[in-house]
PDB file of C-alpha atoms in Angstrom:
ATOM      1  CA  MET A 173     -65.757   5.228-163.059  1.00 91.00           C
ATOM      2  CA  LYS A 174     -69.169   5.281-161.393  1.00 93.00           C
ATOM      3  CA  TYR A 175     -67.842   7.571-158.644  1.00 95.00           C
ATOM      4  CA  ILE A 176     -67.895  10.448-161.136  1.00 96.00           C
ATOM      5  CA  TYR A 177     -71.608   9.997-161.688  1.00 96.00           C
ATOM      6  CA  ASP A 178     -72.132   9.506-157.945  1.00 96.00           C
ATOM      7  CA  LEU A 179     -70.220  12.674-157.144  1.00 93.00           C
ATOM      8  CA  HIS A 180     -72.181  14.642-159.709  1.00 95.00           C
ATOM      9  CA  ARG A 181     -75.484  13.300-158.388  1.00 95.00           C
ATOM     10  CA  THR A 182     -74.453  14.089-154.803  1.00 94.00           C
ATOM     11  CA  MET A 183     -73.609  17.645-155.792  1.00 93.00           C
ATOM     12  CA  GLN A 184     -76.907  18.049-157.607  1.00 94.00           C
ATOM     13  CA  ARG A 185     -78.892  16.526-154.740  1.00 94.00           C
ATOM     14  CA  ASN A 186     -77.241  18.885-152.238  1.00 92.00           C
ATOM     15  CA  HIS A 187     -77.552  21.893-154.582  1.00 93.00           C
ATOM     16  CA  ILE A 188     -73.779  22.397-154.605  1.00 94.00           C
ATOM     17  CA  ILE A 189     -72.768  24.742-157.405  1.00 92.00           C
ATOM     18  CA  LEU A 190     -69.024  24.898-156.774  1.00 94.00           C
ATOM     19  CA  VAL A 191     -66.482  22.716-154.964  1.00 95.00           C
ATOM     20  CA  TYR A 192     -62.783  23.198-154.650  1.00 96.00           C
ATOM     21  CA  GLU A 193     -60.525  20.711-152.884  1.00 94.00           C
ATOM     22  CA  GLY A 194     -56.779  21.045-152.522  1.00 93.00           C
ATOM     23  CA  GLU A 195     -54.187  23.644-151.642  1.00 93.00           C
ATOM     24  CA  PHE A 196     -55.440  27.176-150.983  1.00 95.00           C
ATOM     25  CA  ASN A 197     -53.590  30.416-151.711  1.00 94.00           C
ATOM     26  CA  GLN A 198     -54.410  33.934-152.889  1.00 95.00           C
ATOM     27  CA  ASP A 199     -54.486  32.955-156.597  1.00 95.00           C
ATOM     28  CA  ILE A 200     -56.893  30.089-155.916  1.00 95.00           C
ATOM     29  CA  THR A 201     -58.991  32.477-153.799  1.00 96.00           C
ATOM     30  CA  LYS A 202     -59.241  34.915-156.718  1.00 96.00           C
ATOM     31  CA  SER A 203     -60.163  32.135-159.146  1.00 96.00           C
ATOM     32  CA  VAL A 204     -62.871  30.702-156.882  1.00 96.00           C
ATOM     33  CA  LEU A 205     -64.299  34.197-156.321  1.00 96.00           C
ATOM     34  CA  ALA A 206     -64.339  34.883-160.069  1.00 96.00           C
ATOM     35  CA  MET A 207     -66.162  31.602-160.776  1.00 95.00           C
ATOM     36  CA  ALA A 208     -68.771  32.274-158.104  1.00 95.00           C
ATOM     37  CA  GLU A 209     -69.293  35.822-159.354  1.00 94.00           C
ATOM     38  CA  ARG A 210     -69.751  34.633-162.929  1.00 94.00           C
ATOM     39  CA  ASN A 211     -72.221  32.023-161.744  1.00 93.00           C
ATOM     40  CA  MET A 212     -74.268  34.601-159.821  1.00 93.00           C
ATOM     41  CA  ASP A 213     -74.133  37.059-162.749  1.00 94.00           C
ATOM     42  CA  ALA A 214     -75.329  34.362-165.132  1.00 93.00           C
ATOM     43  CA  TYR A 215     -78.395  33.846-162.944  1.00 89.00           C
ATOM     44  CA  GLY A 216     -78.971  37.594-162.569  1.00 92.00           C
ATOM     45  CA  GLU A 217     -78.608  37.404-158.808  1.00 94.00           C
ATOM     46  CA  ASP A 218     -79.624  40.448-156.760  1.00 94.00           C
ATOM     47  CA  ASN A 219     -76.688  42.846-156.159  1.00 93.00           C
ATOM     48  CA  ASN A 220     -77.051  42.858-152.396  1.00 93.00           C
ATOM     49  CA  VAL A 221     -77.118  39.066-152.214  1.00 95.00           C
ATOM     50  CA  LYS A 222     -74.129  38.918-154.561  1.00 95.00           C
ATOM     51  CA  ARG A 223     -72.144  41.308-152.401  1.00 95.00           C
ATOM     52  CA  LYS A 224     -72.929  39.376-149.222  1.00 95.00           C
ATOM     53  CA  VAL A 225     -71.959  36.038-150.777  1.00 96.00           C
ATOM     54  CA  PHE A 226     -68.726  37.572-152.103  1.00 96.00           C
ATOM     55  CA  ASN A 227     -67.979  39.066-148.695  1.00 96.00           C
ATOM     56  CA  VAL A 228     -68.479  35.848-146.751  1.00 97.00           C
ATOM     57  CA  MET A 229     -66.520  33.892-149.377  1.00 97.00           C
ATOM     58  CA  VAL A 230     -63.485  36.166-149.069  1.00 96.00           C
ATOM     59  CA  GLU A 231     -63.350  35.887-145.282  1.00 95.00           C
ATOM     60  CA  CYS A 232     -63.823  32.130-145.458  1.00 96.00           C
ATOM     61  CA  LEU A 233     -61.182  31.600-148.168  1.00 96.00           C
ATOM     62  CA  GLN A 234     -58.638  33.906-146.564  1.00 95.00           C
ATOM     63  CA  ASN A 235     -59.169  32.186-143.197  1.00 93.00           C
ATOM     64  CA  ILE A 236     -58.236  28.928-144.911  1.00 94.00           C
ATOM     65  CA  CYS A 237     -55.162  30.499-146.557  1.00 93.00           C
ATOM     66  CA  LYS A 238     -53.971  31.862-143.222  1.00 91.00           C
ATOM     67  CA  HIS A 239     -54.860  29.078-140.815  1.00 90.00           C
ATOM     68  CA  ALA A 240     -55.386  25.732-142.548  1.00 90.00           C
ATOM     69  CA  GLU A 241     -52.838  22.976-141.892  1.00 90.00           C
ATOM     70  CA  ASN A 242     -51.760  20.266-144.264  1.00 90.00           C
ATOM     71  CA  TYR A 243     -52.956  16.883-143.028  1.00 85.00           C
ATOM     72  CA  ASP A 244     -52.264  14.832-146.148  1.00 82.00           C
ATOM     73  CA  LYS A 245     -49.062  12.905-145.405  1.00 79.00           C
ATOM     74  CA  ASN A 246     -48.534  12.253-149.134  1.00 82.00           C
ATOM     75  CA  SER A 247     -48.451  15.902-150.060  1.00 81.00           C
ATOM     76  CA  ASN A 248     -45.995  18.725-149.460  1.00 82.00           C
ATOM     77  CA  ALA A 249     -48.686  21.358-149.891  1.00 84.00           C
ATOM     78  CA  LYS A 250     -48.810  24.239-147.417  1.00 87.00           C
ATOM     79  CA  ASN A 251     -52.374  23.292-146.593  1.00 89.00           C
ATOM     80  CA  ASN A 252     -55.307  21.345-147.931  1.00 91.00           C
ATOM     81  CA  ALA A 253     -58.951  22.044-147.439  1.00 94.00           C
ATOM     82  CA  VAL A 254     -62.371  21.923-149.045  1.00 96.00           C
ATOM     83  CA  PHE A 255     -64.620  24.821-149.981  1.00 97.00           C
ATOM     84  CA  MET A 256     -68.185  24.638-151.306  1.00 96.00           C
ATOM     85  CA  ILE A 257     -70.990  26.939-152.333  1.00 96.00           C
ATOM     86  CA  GLY A 258     -74.551  25.725-152.477  1.00 96.00           C
ATOM     87  CA  LYS A 259     -77.608  27.446-153.813  1.00 95.00           C
ATOM     88  CA  GLN A 260     -81.201  26.685-152.937  1.00 93.00           C
ATOM     89  CA  ASP A 261     -84.385  28.560-153.775  1.00 91.00           C
ATOM     90  CA  MET A 262     -84.208  30.764-150.710  1.00 93.00           C
ATOM     91  CA  GLU A 263     -80.556  30.784-149.712  1.00 96.00           C
ATOM     92  CA  TYR A 264     -76.900  30.357-150.485  1.00 96.00           C
ATOM     93  CA  PHE A 265     -74.704  28.370-148.172  1.00 96.00           C
ATOM     94  CA  ILE A 266     -70.941  28.718-147.989  1.00 97.00           C
ATOM     95  CA  THR A 267     -69.050  25.895-146.337  1.00 97.00           C
ATOM     96  CA  SER A 268     -65.431  25.189-145.670  1.00 96.00           C
ATOM     97  CA  GLY A 269     -63.471  22.407-144.007  1.00 96.00           C
ATOM     98  CA  ASN A 270     -59.837  22.433-142.981  1.00 95.00           C
ATOM     99  CA  ALA A 271     -57.448  21.070-140.385  1.00 94.00           C
ATOM    100  CA  ILE A 272     -56.357  23.200-137.447  1.00 95.00           C
ATOM    101  CA  PRO A 273     -54.172  22.385-134.427  1.00 95.00           C
ATOM    102  CA  ASN A 274     -56.073  20.840-131.514  1.00 96.00           C
ATOM    103  CA  SER A 275     -54.580  23.518-129.298  1.00 96.00           C
ATOM    104  CA  ALA A 276     -56.514  26.191-131.245  1.00 94.00           C
ATOM    105  CA  VAL A 277     -59.914  24.517-130.846  1.00 96.00           C
ATOM    106  CA  PRO A 278     -61.000  25.883-127.409  1.00 96.00           C
ATOM    107  CA  GLU A 279     -60.250  29.496-128.359  1.00 94.00           C
ATOM    108  CA  MET A 280     -62.020  29.190-131.721  1.00 95.00           C
ATOM    109  CA  ARG A 281     -65.030  27.579-130.094  1.00 96.00           C
ATOM    110  CA  LYS A 282     -65.143  30.446-127.615  1.00 96.00           C
ATOM    111  CA  ARG A 283     -64.989  33.077-130.352  1.00 95.00           C
ATOM    112  CA  LEU A 284     -67.628  31.375-132.496  1.00 97.00           C
ATOM    113  CA  ASP A 285     -69.977  30.928-129.522  1.00 97.00           C
ATOM    114  CA  ARG A 286     -69.537  34.559-128.595  1.00 96.00           C
ATOM    115  CA  VAL A 287     -70.355  35.702-132.144  1.00 97.00           C
ATOM    116  CA  ASN A 288     -73.389  33.404-132.203  1.00 98.00           C
ATOM    117  CA  SER A 289     -74.638  34.737-128.854  1.00 98.00           C
ATOM    118  CA  LEU A 290     -74.833  38.330-130.107  1.00 97.00           C
ATOM    119  CA  ASP A 291     -77.610  40.169-131.937  1.00 97.00           C
ATOM    120  CA  LYS A 292     -77.094  42.779-134.662  1.00 95.00           C
ATOM    121  CA  GLU A 293     -76.224  45.585-132.240  1.00 96.00           C
ATOM    122  CA  GLY A 294     -73.976  43.313-130.164  1.00 97.00           C
ATOM    123  CA  LEU A 295     -72.041  42.277-133.279  1.00 97.00           C
ATOM    124  CA  LYS A 296     -71.621  45.892-134.308  1.00 96.00           C
ATOM    125  CA  ALA A 297     -70.225  46.752-130.861  1.00 96.00           C
ATOM    126  CA  LEU A 298     -67.854  43.770-130.949  1.00 96.00           C
ATOM    127  CA  TYR A 299     -66.674  44.732-134.453  1.00 95.00           C
ATOM    128  CA  LYS A 300     -65.920  48.287-133.346  1.00 94.00           C
ATOM    129  CA  ASP A 301     -64.160  47.073-130.208  1.00 94.00           C
ATOM    130  CA  ILE A 302     -61.884  44.673-132.128  1.00 94.00           C
ATOM    131  CA  ILE A 303     -61.072  47.081-134.961  1.00 93.00           C
ATOM    132  CA  LYS A 304     -60.245  49.871-132.521  1.00 91.00           C
ATOM    133  CA  ASN A 305     -58.339  47.927-129.870  1.00 89.00           C
ATOM    134  CA  GLY A 306     -57.038  44.869-131.725  1.00 84.00           C
ATOM    135  CA  SER A 307     -53.966  44.579-133.891  1.00 83.00           C
ATOM    136  CA  LEU A 308     -53.165  42.412-136.910  1.00 82.00           C
ATOM    137  CA  SER A 309     -51.898  38.943-136.018  1.00 84.00           C
ATOM    138  CA  ASP A 310     -48.564  37.679-137.313  1.00 80.00           C
ATOM    139  CA  LYS A 311     -50.594  35.956-140.035  1.00 82.00           C
ATOM    140  CA  GLY A 312     -52.118  39.287-141.046  1.00 78.00           C
ATOM    141  CA  GLY A 313     -55.627  38.620-139.763  1.00 81.00           C
ATOM    142  CA  ALA A 314     -57.647  41.304-138.015  1.00 78.00           C
ATOM    143  CA  GLY A 315     -59.602  38.850-135.819  1.00 88.00           C
ATOM    144  CA  LEU A 316     -62.777  40.164-137.453  1.00 93.00           C
ATOM    145  CA  GLY A 317     -63.570  37.393-139.936  1.00 94.00           C
ATOM    146  CA  PHE A 318     -66.220  35.508-137.950  1.00 96.00           C
ATOM    147  CA  VAL A 319     -67.836  38.742-136.728  1.00 96.00           C
ATOM    148  CA  ASP A 320     -68.030  40.023-140.294  1.00 96.00           C
ATOM    149  CA  MET A 321     -69.426  36.739-141.642  1.00 97.00           C
ATOM    150  CA  ALA A 322     -72.171  36.800-139.001  1.00 97.00           C
ATOM    151  CA  ARG A 323     -72.953  40.469-139.653  1.00 96.00           C
ATOM    152  CA  LYS A 324     -73.075  40.227-143.442  1.00 95.00           C
ATOM    153  CA  SER A 325     -75.065  36.989-143.485  1.00 96.00           C
ATOM    154  CA  GLY A 326     -77.433  38.013-140.685  1.00 94.00           C
ATOM    155  CA  ASN A 327     -77.350  34.381-139.537  1.00 96.00           C
ATOM    156  CA  LYS A 328     -75.606  32.211-136.976  1.00 97.00           C
ATOM    157  CA  LEU A 329     -72.391  30.439-137.971  1.00 98.00           C
ATOM    158  CA  TYR A 330     -72.726  26.650-137.921  1.00 98.00           C
ATOM    159  CA  TYR A 331     -69.525  24.871-136.968  1.00 97.00           C
ATOM    160  CA  ASP A 332     -68.082  21.548-135.929  1.00 97.00           C
ATOM    161  CA  PHE A 333     -64.711  20.153-134.862  1.00 97.00           C
ATOM    162  CA  GLU A 334     -63.894  16.551-135.775  1.00 97.00           C
ATOM    163  CA  PRO A 335     -60.720  15.059-134.244  1.00 96.00           C
ATOM    164  CA  ILE A 336     -58.261  13.848-136.917  1.00 94.00           C
ATOM    165  CA  ASN A 337     -55.339  12.724-134.729  1.00 94.00           C
ATOM    166  CA  GLN A 338     -53.404  13.830-131.648  1.00 94.00           C
ATOM    167  CA  GLU A 339     -52.321  17.093-133.259  1.00 94.00           C
ATOM    168  CA  LEU A 340     -55.142  18.120-135.546  1.00 95.00           C
ATOM    169  CA  SER A 341     -58.905  18.589-135.755  1.00 96.00           C
ATOM    170  CA  PHE A 342     -61.058  19.099-138.822  1.00 96.00           C
ATOM    171  CA  PHE A 343     -62.913  22.415-138.592  1.00 97.00           C
ATOM    172  CA  SER A 344     -66.153  22.689-140.580  1.00 97.00           C
ATOM    173  CA  LEU A 345     -67.937  25.994-140.984  1.00 97.00           C
ATOM    174  CA  LYS A 346     -71.221  26.855-142.704  1.00 97.00           C
ATOM    175  CA  THR A 347     -72.658  30.307-143.319  1.00 98.00           C
ATOM    176  CA  VAL A 348     -76.149  30.808-144.735  1.00 97.00           C
ATOM    177  CA  ILE A 349     -77.111  33.858-146.792  1.00 97.00           C
ATOM    178  CA  SER A 350     -80.762  34.496-147.505  1.00 95.00           C
ATOM    179  CA  ARG A 351     -81.787  35.165-151.114  1.00 92.00           C
ATOM    180  CA  ASP A 352     -85.028  36.719-149.895  1.00 85.00           C
ATOM    181  CA  THR A 353     -84.329  40.414-150.455  1.00 74.00           C
ATOM    182  CA  SER A 354     -87.654  41.512-148.947  1.00 69.00           C
ATOM    183  CA  LYS A 355     -86.346  41.079-145.411  1.00 55.00           C
ATOM    184  CA  ASP A 356     -83.402  42.871-143.838  1.00 50.00           C
TER     185      ASP A 356
ATOM    186  CA  MET B 191     -43.813  65.540-153.001  1.00 88.00           C
ATOM    187  CA  ASN B 192     -43.897  62.314-154.993  1.00 94.00           C
ATOM    188  CA  VAL B 193     -47.205  61.142-156.372  1.00 97.00           C
ATOM    189  CA  LEU B 194     -48.246  57.737-155.095  1.00 97.00           C
ATOM    190  CA  SER B 195     -50.199  56.071-157.865  1.00 97.00           C
ATOM    191  CA  LEU B 196     -51.215  52.420-158.024  1.00 97.00           C
ATOM    192  CA  GLU B 197     -53.411  50.828-160.669  1.00 97.00           C
ATOM    193  CA  GLY B 198     -56.256  48.749-159.270  1.00 96.00           C
ATOM    194  CA  THR B 199     -56.253  44.981-159.691  1.00 96.00           C
ATOM    195  CA  GLU B 200     -58.851  42.307-159.001  1.00 94.00           C
ATOM    196  CA  ASP B 201     -57.727  42.178-155.347  1.00 96.00           C
ATOM    197  CA  THR B 202     -56.123  45.556-154.683  1.00 98.00           C
ATOM    198  CA  PRO B 203     -57.594  49.065-154.927  1.00 98.00           C
ATOM    199  CA  ARG B 204     -56.601  51.929-157.197  1.00 98.00           C
ATOM    200  CA  ILE B 205     -54.725  54.549-155.201  1.00 98.00           C
ATOM    201  CA  ILE B 206     -53.827  58.132-156.100  1.00 98.00           C
ATOM    202  CA  LEU B 207     -52.152  60.423-153.594  1.00 98.00           C
ATOM    203  CA  ASP B 208     -51.200  63.612-155.409  1.00 98.00           C
ATOM    204  CA  LYS B 209     -50.432  66.690-153.327  1.00 97.00           C
ATOM    205  CA  ALA B 210     -49.836  69.047-156.279  1.00 97.00           C
ATOM    206  CA  ASN B 211     -53.251  68.339-157.787  1.00 97.00           C
ATOM    207  CA  ASN B 212     -54.923  67.908-154.387  1.00 96.00           C
ATOM    208  CA  ILE B 213     -56.201  64.394-155.216  1.00 97.00           C
ATOM    209  CA  PHE B 214     -56.325  61.745-152.509  1.00 98.00           C
ATOM    210  CA  GLU B 215     -58.343  58.698-153.467  1.00 98.00           C
ATOM    211  CA  ILE B 216     -58.647  54.977-152.774  1.00 98.00           C
ATOM    212  CA  SER B 217     -61.158  53.112-154.920  1.00 98.00           C
ATOM    213  CA  GLY B 218     -62.171  49.659-156.055  1.00 97.00           C
ATOM    214  CA  ARG B 219     -61.679  46.347-154.318  1.00 97.00           C
ATOM    215  CA  SER B 220     -59.344  45.625-151.442  1.00 97.00           C
ATOM    216  CA  LEU B 221     -58.618  42.048-150.442  1.00 96.00           C
ATOM    217  CA  PRO B 222     -54.838  41.764-150.712  1.00 95.00           C
ATOM    218  CA  GLU B 223     -53.035  38.713-149.422  1.00 91.00           C
ATOM    219  CA  ASP B 224     -51.107  40.904-146.972  1.00 93.00           C
ATOM    220  CA  SER B 225     -53.032  44.094-146.243  1.00 94.00           C
ATOM    221  CA  ALA B 226     -50.404  45.546-143.866  1.00 94.00           C
ATOM    222  CA  GLU B 227     -47.705  45.264-146.524  1.00 96.00           C
ATOM    223  CA  PHE B 228     -49.972  46.591-149.253  1.00 97.00           C
ATOM    224  CA  PHE B 229     -51.051  49.729-147.364  1.00 97.00           C
ATOM    225  CA  GLN B 230     -47.677  50.543-145.771  1.00 97.00           C
ATOM    226  CA  PRO B 231     -46.669  52.909-148.637  1.00 97.00           C
ATOM    227  CA  VAL B 232     -49.933  54.827-148.088  1.00 98.00           C
ATOM    228  CA  LEU B 233     -49.221  55.223-144.360  1.00 98.00           C
ATOM    229  CA  ASP B 234     -45.629  56.284-145.095  1.00 97.00           C
ATOM    230  CA  TRP B 235     -46.815  58.784-147.701  1.00 98.00           C
ATOM    231  CA  LEU B 236     -49.289  60.310-145.236  1.00 97.00           C
ATOM    232  CA  ASP B 237     -46.594  60.645-142.557  1.00 97.00           C
ATOM    233  CA  GLU B 238     -44.575  62.702-145.018  1.00 96.00           C
ATOM    234  CA  TYR B 239     -47.604  64.678-146.272  1.00 97.00           C
ATOM    235  CA  GLN B 240     -48.695  65.574-142.755  1.00 96.00           C
ATOM    236  CA  LYS B 241     -45.535  67.674-142.332  1.00 95.00           C
ATOM    237  CA  GLN B 242     -46.400  69.860-145.349  1.00 94.00           C
ATOM    238  CA  ALA B 243     -50.102  69.360-145.923  1.00 96.00           C
ATOM    239  CA  ASN B 244     -52.246  71.469-148.251  1.00 97.00           C
ATOM    240  CA  PRO B 245     -54.625  73.902-146.472  1.00 96.00           C
ATOM    241  CA  GLU B 246     -57.512  71.570-147.316  1.00 96.00           C
ATOM    242  CA  THR B 247     -57.338  67.817-147.875  1.00 97.00           C
ATOM    243  CA  ASN B 248     -60.374  65.882-149.022  1.00 97.00           C
ATOM    244  CA  PHE B 249     -59.641  62.157-148.871  1.00 98.00           C
ATOM    245  CA  VAL B 250     -61.965  60.102-151.064  1.00 98.00           C
ATOM    246  CA  PHE B 251     -62.877  56.479-150.383  1.00 98.00           C
ATOM    247  CA  LYS B 252     -64.832  54.918-153.227  1.00 98.00           C
ATOM    248  CA  LEU B 253     -64.659  51.252-152.372  1.00 97.00           C
ATOM    249  CA  GLU B 254     -66.690  48.523-153.929  1.00 95.00           C
ATOM    250  CA  TYR B 255     -65.489  45.937-151.423  1.00 96.00           C
ATOM    251  CA  PHE B 256     -62.895  45.523-148.689  1.00 96.00           C
ATOM    252  CA  ASN B 257     -62.048  42.557-146.482  1.00 96.00           C
ATOM    253  CA  THR B 258     -61.682  42.668-142.694  1.00 95.00           C
ATOM    254  CA  ALA B 259     -57.870  42.851-142.783  1.00 94.00           C
ATOM    255  CA  SER B 260     -58.165  45.912-145.052  1.00 96.00           C
ATOM    256  CA  SER B 261     -60.713  47.489-142.705  1.00 96.00           C
ATOM    257  CA  LYS B 262     -58.070  47.551-139.992  1.00 94.00           C
ATOM    258  CA  LEU B 263     -55.682  49.376-142.338  1.00 96.00           C
ATOM    259  CA  ILE B 264     -58.408  51.787-143.472  1.00 97.00           C
ATOM    260  CA  LEU B 265     -58.823  52.734-139.817  1.00 97.00           C
ATOM    261  CA  ASP B 266     -55.042  53.258-139.590  1.00 96.00           C
ATOM    262  CA  ILE B 267     -55.230  55.590-142.610  1.00 98.00           C
ATOM    263  CA  LEU B 268     -58.155  57.489-141.070  1.00 98.00           C
ATOM    264  CA  SER B 269     -56.224  57.827-137.813  1.00 97.00           C
ATOM    265  CA  LYS B 270     -53.379  59.478-139.751  1.00 97.00           C
ATOM    266  CA  LEU B 271     -55.899  61.878-141.324  1.00 97.00           C
ATOM    267  CA  GLU B 272     -56.941  62.986-137.824  1.00 95.00           C
ATOM    268  CA  ASP B 273     -53.516  64.625-137.481  1.00 94.00           C
ATOM    269  CA  ILE B 274     -53.808  66.589-140.729  1.00 95.00           C
ATOM    270  CA  LYS B 275     -55.325  70.074-140.356  1.00 93.00           C
ATOM    271  CA  GLY B 276     -58.240  70.848-142.663  1.00 95.00           C
ATOM    272  CA  CYS B 277     -58.786  67.201-143.551  1.00 97.00           C
ATOM    273  CA  SER B 278     -62.147  65.718-144.483  1.00 98.00           C
ATOM    274  CA  VAL B 279     -63.344  62.401-145.890  1.00 98.00           C
ATOM    275  CA  THR B 280     -65.816  61.758-148.682  1.00 98.00           C
ATOM    276  CA  TRP B 281     -67.154  58.213-148.422  1.00 98.00           C
ATOM    277  CA  TYR B 282     -68.795  56.949-151.594  1.00 98.00           C
ATOM    278  CA  PHE B 283     -71.058  53.925-151.660  1.00 97.00           C
ATOM    279  CA  HIS B 284     -73.174  52.370-154.383  1.00 95.00           C
ATOM    280  CA  GLU B 285     -76.731  53.584-153.958  1.00 93.00           C
ATOM    281  CA  ASP B 286     -78.092  50.140-153.068  1.00 92.00           C
ATOM    282  CA  ASP B 287     -75.106  49.067-150.927  1.00 94.00           C
ATOM    283  CA  GLU B 288     -76.274  49.521-147.342  1.00 92.00           C
ATOM    284  CA  ASP B 289     -73.348  47.542-145.922  1.00 94.00           C
ATOM    285  CA  MET B 290     -70.819  49.945-147.473  1.00 96.00           C
ATOM    286  CA  GLU B 291     -72.826  52.928-146.207  1.00 96.00           C
ATOM    287  CA  GLU B 292     -72.894  51.435-142.709  1.00 96.00           C
ATOM    288  CA  ALA B 293     -69.165  50.656-142.855  1.00 96.00           C
ATOM    289  CA  GLY B 294     -68.496  54.331-143.602  1.00 97.00           C
ATOM    290  CA  GLU B 295     -70.738  55.440-140.737  1.00 97.00           C
ATOM    291  CA  GLU B 296     -68.869  53.149-138.355  1.00 96.00           C
ATOM    292  CA  PHE B 297     -65.497  54.525-139.440  1.00 97.00           C
ATOM    293  CA  SER B 298     -66.826  58.065-138.990  1.00 97.00           C
ATOM    294  CA  GLU B 299     -67.764  57.181-135.400  1.00 96.00           C
ATOM    295  CA  LEU B 300     -64.278  55.834-134.688  1.00 96.00           C
ATOM    296  CA  VAL B 301     -62.215  58.835-135.795  1.00 96.00           C
ATOM    297  CA  ASP B 302     -62.346  62.579-135.376  1.00 96.00           C
ATOM    298  CA  VAL B 303     -62.510  63.580-139.053  1.00 97.00           C
ATOM    299  CA  PRO B 304     -65.616  65.045-140.750  1.00 97.00           C
ATOM    300  CA  PHE B 305     -67.257  62.611-143.195  1.00 98.00           C
ATOM    301  CA  THR B 306     -69.486  63.409-146.158  1.00 98.00           C
ATOM    302  CA  PHE B 307     -71.476  60.538-147.670  1.00 98.00           C
ATOM    303  CA  LYS B 308     -72.217  60.324-151.375  1.00 98.00           C
ATOM    304  CA  THR B 309     -73.699  57.669-153.624  1.00 97.00           C
ATOM    305  CA  TYR B 310     -72.453  56.634-157.049  1.00 93.00           C
TER     306      TYR B 310
END
């Protein structure tokens, strides 16, 4: 039973305030959002910070719902993934991890690198270009999630791809949102 | 013309499209699971309305939050409004919500419809 204590200590040490592991869908998304909102309300978090955290969370959670693959052979779930929110003195961090097909990795890497290479004005231009000229994918995504996460957070998106097997890679993503409301 | 009226939920906005009372409003939160499906009735309603529009149409957006998939559909709605004579948009944002103000400004730059900005 010691793993429970270990897990709790690990969460405390890494300032993790919420973890969800398992299948993701719209109902789970709503529940996770409601928990995070209640947590931020309880601490009297600044409205602007709250809105930005909410915003990044939605894009992150809906990305998982749309794109995550199931890689647990013992489960029939549509997908399985992990989602975490951490809170430190100066920032929130929102992290997710899920399996995606290896074939999708190069294109995602390209899109993330492009987003990370742009400044505020560049991101705005990219956003307007995609919203005007793009169309919704068959999964209902606008192709704007990463751009929006970078714009709202004002920070780079940290990411990693870890090979799982011949078909799948584990995609980890971390977005940092400053709690310092004195700067833009 | 039929009134299109939807109660808001935790992930979908409140919508009222009422020609007789000249009320056209989308408000609240918009992060539906399938934004294209959710907003299709609005687009269909506007197609019908455009054929017999009131002399003046002020379309009100009073959104607290919308996700990126919804933003694409909001642009589709605004594009429909471009074809309606005498149409204008009032974009409300919470007084300390710069991101929502900026989102409205960006939409106003993408379509040819006059925008008025108001805080709540």
